[in-house]
GROMACS .gro file of C-alpha atoms in nm:
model
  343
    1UNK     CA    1  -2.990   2.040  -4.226
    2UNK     CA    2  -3.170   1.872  -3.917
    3UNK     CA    3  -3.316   2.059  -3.668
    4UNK     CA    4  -3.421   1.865  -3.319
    5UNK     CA    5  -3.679   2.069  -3.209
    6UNK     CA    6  -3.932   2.297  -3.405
    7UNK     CA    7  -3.961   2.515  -3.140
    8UNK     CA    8  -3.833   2.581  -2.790
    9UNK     CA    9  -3.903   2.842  -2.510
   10UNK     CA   10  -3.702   2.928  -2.204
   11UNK     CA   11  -3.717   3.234  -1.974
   12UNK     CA   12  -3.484   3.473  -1.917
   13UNK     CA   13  -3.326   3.629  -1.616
   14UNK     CA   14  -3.064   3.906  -1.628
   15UNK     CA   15  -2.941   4.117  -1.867
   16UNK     CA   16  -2.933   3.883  -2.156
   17UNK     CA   17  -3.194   3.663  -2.306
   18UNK     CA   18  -3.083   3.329  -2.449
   19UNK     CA   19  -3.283   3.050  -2.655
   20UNK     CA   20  -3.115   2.763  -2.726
   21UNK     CA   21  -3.343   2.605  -3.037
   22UNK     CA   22  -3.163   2.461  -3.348
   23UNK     CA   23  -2.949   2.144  -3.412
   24UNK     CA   24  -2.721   2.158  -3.747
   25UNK     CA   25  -2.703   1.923  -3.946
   26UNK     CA   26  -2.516   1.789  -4.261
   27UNK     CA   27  -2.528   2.180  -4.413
   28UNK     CA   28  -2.265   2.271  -4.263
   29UNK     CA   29  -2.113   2.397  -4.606
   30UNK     CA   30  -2.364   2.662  -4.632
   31UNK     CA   31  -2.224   2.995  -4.504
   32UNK     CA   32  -2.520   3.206  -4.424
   33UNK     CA   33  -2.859   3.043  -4.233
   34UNK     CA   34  -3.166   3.212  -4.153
   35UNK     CA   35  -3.397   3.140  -3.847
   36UNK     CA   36  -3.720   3.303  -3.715
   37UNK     CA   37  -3.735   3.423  -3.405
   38UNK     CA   38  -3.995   3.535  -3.204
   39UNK     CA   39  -3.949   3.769  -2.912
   40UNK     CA   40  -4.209   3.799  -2.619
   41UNK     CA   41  -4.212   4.001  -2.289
   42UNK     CA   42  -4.319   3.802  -1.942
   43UNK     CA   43  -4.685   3.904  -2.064
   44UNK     CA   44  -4.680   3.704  -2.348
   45UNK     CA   45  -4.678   4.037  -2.622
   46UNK     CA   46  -4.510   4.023  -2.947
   47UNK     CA   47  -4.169   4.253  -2.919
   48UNK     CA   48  -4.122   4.395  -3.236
   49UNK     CA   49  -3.865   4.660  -3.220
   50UNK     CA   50  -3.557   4.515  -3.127
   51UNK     CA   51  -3.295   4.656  -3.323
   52UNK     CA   52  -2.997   4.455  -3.552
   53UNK     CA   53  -2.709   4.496  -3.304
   54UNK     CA   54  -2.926   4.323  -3.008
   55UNK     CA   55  -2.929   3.989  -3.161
   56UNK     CA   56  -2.624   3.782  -3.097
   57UNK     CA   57  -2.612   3.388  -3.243
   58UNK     CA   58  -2.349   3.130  -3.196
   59UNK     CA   59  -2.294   2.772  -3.322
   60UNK     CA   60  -2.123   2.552  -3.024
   61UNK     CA   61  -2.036   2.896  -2.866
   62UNK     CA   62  -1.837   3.012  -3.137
   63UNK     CA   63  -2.027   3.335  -3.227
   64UNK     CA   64  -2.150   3.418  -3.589
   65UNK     CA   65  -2.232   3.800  -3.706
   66UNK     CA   66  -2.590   3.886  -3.783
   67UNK     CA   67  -2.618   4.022  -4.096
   68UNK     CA   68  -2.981   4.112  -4.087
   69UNK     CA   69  -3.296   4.122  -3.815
   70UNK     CA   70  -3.625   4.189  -4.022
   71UNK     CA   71  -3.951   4.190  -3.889
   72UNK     CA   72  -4.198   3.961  -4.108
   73UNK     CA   73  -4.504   4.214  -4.131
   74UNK     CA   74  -4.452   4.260  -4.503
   75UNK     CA   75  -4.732   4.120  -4.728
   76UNK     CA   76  -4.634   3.768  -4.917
   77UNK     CA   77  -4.567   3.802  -5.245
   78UNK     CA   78  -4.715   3.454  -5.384
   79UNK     CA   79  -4.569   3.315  -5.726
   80UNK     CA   80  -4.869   3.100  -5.832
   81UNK     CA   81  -4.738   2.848  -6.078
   82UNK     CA   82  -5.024   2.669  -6.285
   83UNK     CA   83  -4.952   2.333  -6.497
   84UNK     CA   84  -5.159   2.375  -6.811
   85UNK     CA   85  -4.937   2.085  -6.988
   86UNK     CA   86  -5.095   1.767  -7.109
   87UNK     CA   87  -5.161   1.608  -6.742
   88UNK     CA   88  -5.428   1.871  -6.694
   89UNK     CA   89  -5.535   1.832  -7.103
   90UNK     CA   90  -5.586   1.480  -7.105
   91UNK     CA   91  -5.758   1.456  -6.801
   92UNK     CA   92  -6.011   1.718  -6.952
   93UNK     CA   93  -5.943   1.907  -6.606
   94UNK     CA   94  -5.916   2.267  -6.760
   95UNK     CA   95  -6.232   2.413  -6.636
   96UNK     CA   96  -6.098   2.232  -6.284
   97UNK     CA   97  -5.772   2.406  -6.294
   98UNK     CA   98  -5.921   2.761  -6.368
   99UNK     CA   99  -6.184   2.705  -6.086
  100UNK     CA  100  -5.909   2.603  -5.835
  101UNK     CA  101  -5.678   2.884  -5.941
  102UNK     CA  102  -5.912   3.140  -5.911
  103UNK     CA  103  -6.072   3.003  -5.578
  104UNK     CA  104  -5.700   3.043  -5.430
  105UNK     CA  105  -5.698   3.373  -5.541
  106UNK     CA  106  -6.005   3.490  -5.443
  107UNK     CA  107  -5.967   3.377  -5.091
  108UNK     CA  108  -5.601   3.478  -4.990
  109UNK     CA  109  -5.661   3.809  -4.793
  110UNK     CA  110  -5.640   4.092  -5.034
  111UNK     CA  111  -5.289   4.238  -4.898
  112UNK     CA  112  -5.092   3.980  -5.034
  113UNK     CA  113  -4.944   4.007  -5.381
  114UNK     CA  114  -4.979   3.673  -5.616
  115UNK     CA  115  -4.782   3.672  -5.950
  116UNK     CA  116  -4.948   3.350  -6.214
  117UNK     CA  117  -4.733   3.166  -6.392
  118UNK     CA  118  -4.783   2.874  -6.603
  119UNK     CA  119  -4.543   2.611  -6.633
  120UNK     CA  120  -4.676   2.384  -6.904
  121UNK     CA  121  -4.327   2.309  -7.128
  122UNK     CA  122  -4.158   2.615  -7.002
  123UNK     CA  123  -4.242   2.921  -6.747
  124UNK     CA  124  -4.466   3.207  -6.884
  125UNK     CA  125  -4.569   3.525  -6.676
  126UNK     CA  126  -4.939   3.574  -6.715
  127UNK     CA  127  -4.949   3.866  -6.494
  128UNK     CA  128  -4.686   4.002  -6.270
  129UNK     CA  129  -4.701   4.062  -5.910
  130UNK     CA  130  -5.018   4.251  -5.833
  131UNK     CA  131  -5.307   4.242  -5.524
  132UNK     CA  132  -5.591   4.339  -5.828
  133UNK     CA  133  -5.807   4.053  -5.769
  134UNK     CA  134  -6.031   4.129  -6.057
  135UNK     CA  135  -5.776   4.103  -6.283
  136UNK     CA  136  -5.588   3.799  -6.123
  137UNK     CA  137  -5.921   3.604  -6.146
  138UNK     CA  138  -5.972   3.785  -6.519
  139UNK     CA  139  -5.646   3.571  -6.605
  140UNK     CA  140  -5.695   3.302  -6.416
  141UNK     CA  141  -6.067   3.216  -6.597
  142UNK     CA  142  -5.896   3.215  -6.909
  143UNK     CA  143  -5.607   3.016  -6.907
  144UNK     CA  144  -5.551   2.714  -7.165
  145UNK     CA  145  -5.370   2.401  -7.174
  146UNK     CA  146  -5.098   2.347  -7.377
  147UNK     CA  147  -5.001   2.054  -7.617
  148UNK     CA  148  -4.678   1.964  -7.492
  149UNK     CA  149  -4.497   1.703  -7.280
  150UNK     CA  150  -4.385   1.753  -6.907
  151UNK     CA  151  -4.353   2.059  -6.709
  152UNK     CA  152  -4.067   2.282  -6.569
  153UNK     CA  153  -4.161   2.281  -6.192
  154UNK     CA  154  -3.799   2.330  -6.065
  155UNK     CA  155  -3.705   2.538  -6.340
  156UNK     CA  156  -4.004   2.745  -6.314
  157UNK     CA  157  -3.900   2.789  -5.919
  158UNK     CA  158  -3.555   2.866  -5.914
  159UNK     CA  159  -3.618   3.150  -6.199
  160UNK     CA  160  -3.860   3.307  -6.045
  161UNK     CA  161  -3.671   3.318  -5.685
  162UNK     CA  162  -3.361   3.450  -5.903
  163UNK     CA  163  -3.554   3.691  -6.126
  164UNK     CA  164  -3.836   3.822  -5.982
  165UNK     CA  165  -3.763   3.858  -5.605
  166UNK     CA  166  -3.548   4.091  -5.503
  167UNK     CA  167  -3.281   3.959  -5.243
  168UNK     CA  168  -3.444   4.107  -4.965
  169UNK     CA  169  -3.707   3.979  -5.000
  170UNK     CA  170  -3.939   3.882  -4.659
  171UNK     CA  171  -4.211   3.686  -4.772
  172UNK     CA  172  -4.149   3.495  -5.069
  173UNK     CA  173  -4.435   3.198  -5.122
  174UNK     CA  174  -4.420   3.002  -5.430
  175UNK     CA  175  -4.764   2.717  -5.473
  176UNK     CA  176  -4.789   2.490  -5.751
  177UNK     CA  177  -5.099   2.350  -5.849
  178UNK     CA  178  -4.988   2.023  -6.104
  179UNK     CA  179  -5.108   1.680  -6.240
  180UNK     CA  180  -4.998   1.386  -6.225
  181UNK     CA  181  -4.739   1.521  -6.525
  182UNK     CA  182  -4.366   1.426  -6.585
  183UNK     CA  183  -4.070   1.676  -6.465
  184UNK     CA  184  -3.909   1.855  -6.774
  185UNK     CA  185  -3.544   1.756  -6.784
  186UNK     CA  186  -3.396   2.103  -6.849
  187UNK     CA  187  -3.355   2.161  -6.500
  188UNK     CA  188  -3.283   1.764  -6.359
  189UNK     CA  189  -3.030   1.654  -6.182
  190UNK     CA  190  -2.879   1.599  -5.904
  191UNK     CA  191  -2.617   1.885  -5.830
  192UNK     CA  192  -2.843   2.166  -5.961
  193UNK     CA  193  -3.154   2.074  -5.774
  194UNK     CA  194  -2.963   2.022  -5.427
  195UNK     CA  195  -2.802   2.391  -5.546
  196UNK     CA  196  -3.205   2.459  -5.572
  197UNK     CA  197  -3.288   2.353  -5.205
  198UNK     CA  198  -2.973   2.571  -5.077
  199UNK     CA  199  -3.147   2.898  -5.223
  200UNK     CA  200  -3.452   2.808  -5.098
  201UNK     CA  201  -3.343   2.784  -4.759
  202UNK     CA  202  -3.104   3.051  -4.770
  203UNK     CA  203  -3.368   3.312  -4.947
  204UNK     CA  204  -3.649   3.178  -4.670
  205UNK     CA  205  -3.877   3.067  -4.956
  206UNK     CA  206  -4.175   2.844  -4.910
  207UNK     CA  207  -4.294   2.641  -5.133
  208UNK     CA  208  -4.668   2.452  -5.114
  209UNK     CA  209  -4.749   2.196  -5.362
  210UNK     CA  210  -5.092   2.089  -5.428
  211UNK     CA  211  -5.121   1.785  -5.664
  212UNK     CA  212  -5.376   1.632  -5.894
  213UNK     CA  213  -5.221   1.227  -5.894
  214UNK     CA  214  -5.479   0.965  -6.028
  215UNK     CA  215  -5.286   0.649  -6.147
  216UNK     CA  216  -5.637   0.552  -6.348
  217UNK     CA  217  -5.605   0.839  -6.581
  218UNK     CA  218  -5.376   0.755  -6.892
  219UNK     CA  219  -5.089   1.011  -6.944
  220UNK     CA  220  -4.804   0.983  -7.142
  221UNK     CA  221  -4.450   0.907  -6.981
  222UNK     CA  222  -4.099   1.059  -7.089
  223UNK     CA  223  -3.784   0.914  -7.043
  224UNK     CA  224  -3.629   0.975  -6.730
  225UNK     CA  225  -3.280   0.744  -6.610
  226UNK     CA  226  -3.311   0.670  -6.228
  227UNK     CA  227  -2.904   0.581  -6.238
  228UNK     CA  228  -2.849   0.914  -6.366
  229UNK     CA  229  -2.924   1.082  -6.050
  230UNK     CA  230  -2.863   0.733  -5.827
  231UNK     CA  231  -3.007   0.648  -5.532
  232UNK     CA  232  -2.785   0.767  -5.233
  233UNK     CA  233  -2.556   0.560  -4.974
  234UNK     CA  234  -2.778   0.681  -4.632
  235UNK     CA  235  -3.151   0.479  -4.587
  236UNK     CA  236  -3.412   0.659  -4.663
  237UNK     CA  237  -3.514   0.742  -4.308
  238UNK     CA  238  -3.202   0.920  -4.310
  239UNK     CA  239  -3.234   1.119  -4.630
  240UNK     CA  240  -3.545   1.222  -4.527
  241UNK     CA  241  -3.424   1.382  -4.193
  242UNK     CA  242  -3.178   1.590  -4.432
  243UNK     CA  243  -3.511   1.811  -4.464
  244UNK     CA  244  -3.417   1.803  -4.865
  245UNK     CA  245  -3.153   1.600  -4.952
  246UNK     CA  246  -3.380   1.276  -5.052
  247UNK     CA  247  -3.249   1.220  -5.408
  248UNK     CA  248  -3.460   1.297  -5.672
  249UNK     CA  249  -3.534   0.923  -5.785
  250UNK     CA  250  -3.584   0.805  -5.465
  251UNK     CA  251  -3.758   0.418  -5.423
  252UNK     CA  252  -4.093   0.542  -5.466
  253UNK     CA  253  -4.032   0.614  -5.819
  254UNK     CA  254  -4.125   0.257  -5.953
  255UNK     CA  255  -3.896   0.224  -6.251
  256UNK     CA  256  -3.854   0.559  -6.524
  257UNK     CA  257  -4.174   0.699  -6.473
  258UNK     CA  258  -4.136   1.085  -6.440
  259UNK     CA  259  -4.470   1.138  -6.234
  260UNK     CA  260  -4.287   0.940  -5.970
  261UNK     CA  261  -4.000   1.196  -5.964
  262UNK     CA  262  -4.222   1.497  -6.014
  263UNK     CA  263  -4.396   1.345  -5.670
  264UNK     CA  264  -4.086   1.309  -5.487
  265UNK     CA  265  -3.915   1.687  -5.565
  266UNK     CA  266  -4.269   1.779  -5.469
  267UNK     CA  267  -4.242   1.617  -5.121
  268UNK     CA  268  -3.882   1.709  -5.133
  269UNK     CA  269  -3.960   2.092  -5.187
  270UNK     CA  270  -4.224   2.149  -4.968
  271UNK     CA  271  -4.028   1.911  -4.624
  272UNK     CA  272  -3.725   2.161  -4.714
  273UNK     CA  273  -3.887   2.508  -4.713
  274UNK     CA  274  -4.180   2.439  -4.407
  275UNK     CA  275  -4.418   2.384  -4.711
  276UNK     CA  276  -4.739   2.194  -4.686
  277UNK     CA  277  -4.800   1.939  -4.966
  278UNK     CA  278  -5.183   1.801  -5.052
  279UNK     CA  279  -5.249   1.511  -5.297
  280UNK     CA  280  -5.605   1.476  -5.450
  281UNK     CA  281  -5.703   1.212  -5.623
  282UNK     CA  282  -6.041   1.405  -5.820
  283UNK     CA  283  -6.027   1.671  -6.023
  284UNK     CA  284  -6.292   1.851  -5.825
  285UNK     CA  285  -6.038   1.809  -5.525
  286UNK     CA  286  -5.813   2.070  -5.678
  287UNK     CA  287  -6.102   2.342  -5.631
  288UNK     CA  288  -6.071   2.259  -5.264
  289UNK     CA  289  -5.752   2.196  -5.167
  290UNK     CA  290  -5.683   2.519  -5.326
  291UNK     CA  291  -5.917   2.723  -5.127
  292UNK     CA  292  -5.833   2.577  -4.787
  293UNK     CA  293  -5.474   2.651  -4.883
  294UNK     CA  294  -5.511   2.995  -4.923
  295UNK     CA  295  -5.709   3.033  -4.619
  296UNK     CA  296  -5.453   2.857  -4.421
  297UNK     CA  297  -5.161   3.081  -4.537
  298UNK     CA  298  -5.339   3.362  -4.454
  299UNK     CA  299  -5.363   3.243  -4.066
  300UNK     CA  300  -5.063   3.183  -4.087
  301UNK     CA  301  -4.912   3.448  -4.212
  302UNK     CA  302  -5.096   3.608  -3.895
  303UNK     CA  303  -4.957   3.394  -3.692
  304UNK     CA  304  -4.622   3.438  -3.801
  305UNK     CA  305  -4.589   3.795  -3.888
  306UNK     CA  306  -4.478   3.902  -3.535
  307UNK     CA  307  -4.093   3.653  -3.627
  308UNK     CA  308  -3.790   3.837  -3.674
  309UNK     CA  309  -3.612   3.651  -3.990
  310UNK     CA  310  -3.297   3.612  -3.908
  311UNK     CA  311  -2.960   3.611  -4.129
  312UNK     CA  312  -2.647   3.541  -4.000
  313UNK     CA  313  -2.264   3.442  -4.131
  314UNK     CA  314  -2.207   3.128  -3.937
  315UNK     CA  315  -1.859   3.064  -3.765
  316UNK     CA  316  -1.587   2.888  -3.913
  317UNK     CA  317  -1.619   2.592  -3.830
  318UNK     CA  318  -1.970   2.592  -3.820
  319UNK     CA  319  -2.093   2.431  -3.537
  320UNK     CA  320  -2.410   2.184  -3.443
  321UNK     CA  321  -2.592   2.360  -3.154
  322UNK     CA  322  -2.707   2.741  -3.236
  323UNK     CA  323  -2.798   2.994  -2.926
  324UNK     CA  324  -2.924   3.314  -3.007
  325UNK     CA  325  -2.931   3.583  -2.701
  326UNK     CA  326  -3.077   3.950  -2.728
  327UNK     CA  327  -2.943   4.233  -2.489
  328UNK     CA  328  -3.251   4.301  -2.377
  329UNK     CA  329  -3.386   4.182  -1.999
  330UNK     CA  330  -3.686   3.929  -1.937
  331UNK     CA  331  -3.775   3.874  -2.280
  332UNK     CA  332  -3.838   3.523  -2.410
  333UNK     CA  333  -3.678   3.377  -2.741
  334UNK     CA  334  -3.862   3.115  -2.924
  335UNK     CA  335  -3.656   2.996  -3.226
  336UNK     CA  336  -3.775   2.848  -3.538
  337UNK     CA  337  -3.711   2.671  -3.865
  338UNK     CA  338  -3.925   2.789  -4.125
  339UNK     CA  339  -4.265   2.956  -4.085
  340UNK     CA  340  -4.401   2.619  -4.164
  341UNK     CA  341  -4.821   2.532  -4.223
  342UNK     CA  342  -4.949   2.287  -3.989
  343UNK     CA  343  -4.922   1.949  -4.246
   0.00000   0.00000   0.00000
């Protein structure tokens, strides 16, 4: 999907309130969307208890039915998925890791839930959803690398958003911290991650991606076919509007190396869901990258906690231009995208 505008705001006279905020783009196959929506009175105050049936959307003027008008004051639930494969190993960045980790956790505002994962060679819950700091930290101090090759970012991502979010879920946040490793292969390829981007959207998901990349530091490679997921017919300009449909091999790969690939589904991830991605290049970096991330997502999630989230069945045909009205007089609408970080 393309969206023209992040954000737009126009004032309403009369009985109904209309914003008029979102461009669709090439998604049009999708049959649900979500948007955030904020609602404001002529004083500038968050509105926050409009009810379902005072929201009406359209695409080109052909209206769509809301399914669902949530308010987005429930906590974040944050999947925190760790590489401890041999990127973070060879590099002899352990301590590193478990510093960074536990400086993300330590400085997220205490009412939001993290779950840690670690994705080294497969996905393994170290700890399920909880806001006990102690013991999130506890866990976090003592996790290990592993001797294996690659990681399973993607596959890590779309099992956790299928298995351990419920569907309703408001706030789901997923942040990877990684090396400079190789993509497992379990997960790879074309159809299935583009299937991958579609959930994310549709689910509201955010994913932020920070990433340990230093081309000095010898790592091994695995195999990895750029033909097998081809580079696409559209320039790349043009991919990259599609807010995730930039293949995974894209022409920053350089040839089969899978840290190339792991970079661009990376990028691609964190474009698509409103994500904020942050490359360091030393291994102290990670400590602090990690800590102003979680500080940043908790502004934000200040910030954006007053948004309705917003599901609706789109019209058949779906159309290009959405409008979304509420019945309500002299309120503002101010429609968004995602509930993205400043980059």
């Amino acid at each position: 999907m393309t969206y023209g505008l992040r954000s737009v705001r126009v004032w309403m006279l009369g009985a109904t309130a209309m914003a008029c905020a979102l461009v669709a783009g090439p998604g049009a196959a999708q049959e649900q969307r979500v948007a955030y929506v904020q609602v404001v009175d002529r004083q500038g105050q968050p509105v926050t208890d409009l009810a379902l049936e005072e929201f009406q959307v359209a695409e080109d003027g052909v209206p769509g039915r809301v399914v669902s008008a949530r308010i987005g004051t429930d906590p974040m639930r944050v999947a925190l998925l760790v590489d401890n494969g041999e990127g973070m190993r060879l590099g002899r960045a352990v301590h590193l890791m478990r510093g960074a980790v536990a400086g993300f956790i330590e400085h997220l505002p205490l009412r939001h839930a993290v779950s840690l994962l670690t994705i080294g060679g497969g996905t393994r819950q170290v700890i399920d959803f909880t806001t006990d700091r102690t013991e999130l930290v506890e866990q976090a101090r003592g996790l290990f690398t592993r001797h294996t090759r690659g990681i399973r970012f993607v596959d890590s991502i779309r099992e956790t958003l299928e298995h351990r979010y419920d569907e309703d879920e408001v706030w789901p946040v997923f942040v990877a911290l990684i090396a400079d490793s190789g993509e497992a292969r379990a997960f790879l390829s074309e159809r299935r991650y583009r299937s991958l981007i579609d959930s994310v959207r549709a689910r509201g998901a955010i994913v932020h991606v920070v990433q340990w990349t230093n081309a000095r530091r010898a790592r091994p490679e695995l195999p990895f076919r750029a033909g097998e997921l081809g580079p696409g017919s559209r320039g790349e300009a043009e991919g990259w509007a599609e807010r995730g449909r930039l293949n995974l091999a894209g022409r920053h790969t350089r040839g089969r190396g899978t840290s190339g690939a792991l970079t661009n589904i990376a990028l691609n991830l964190t474009a698509a869901s409103g994500g904020r991605y942050v490359a360091v290049v030393a291994g102290t970096g990670m400590v602090a990258a990690m800590t102003r991330l979680a500080n940043d997502m908790g502004a934000n999630y200040d910030a954006m906690s007053t948004r309705y989230l917003v599901t609706y069945d789109r019209p058949d045909p779906p159309g290009q231009r959405v409008t979304m009205r509420v019945a309500r007089p002299g309120l503002e609408l101010r429609l968004f995208r995602d509930r993205a970080l400043d980059r």
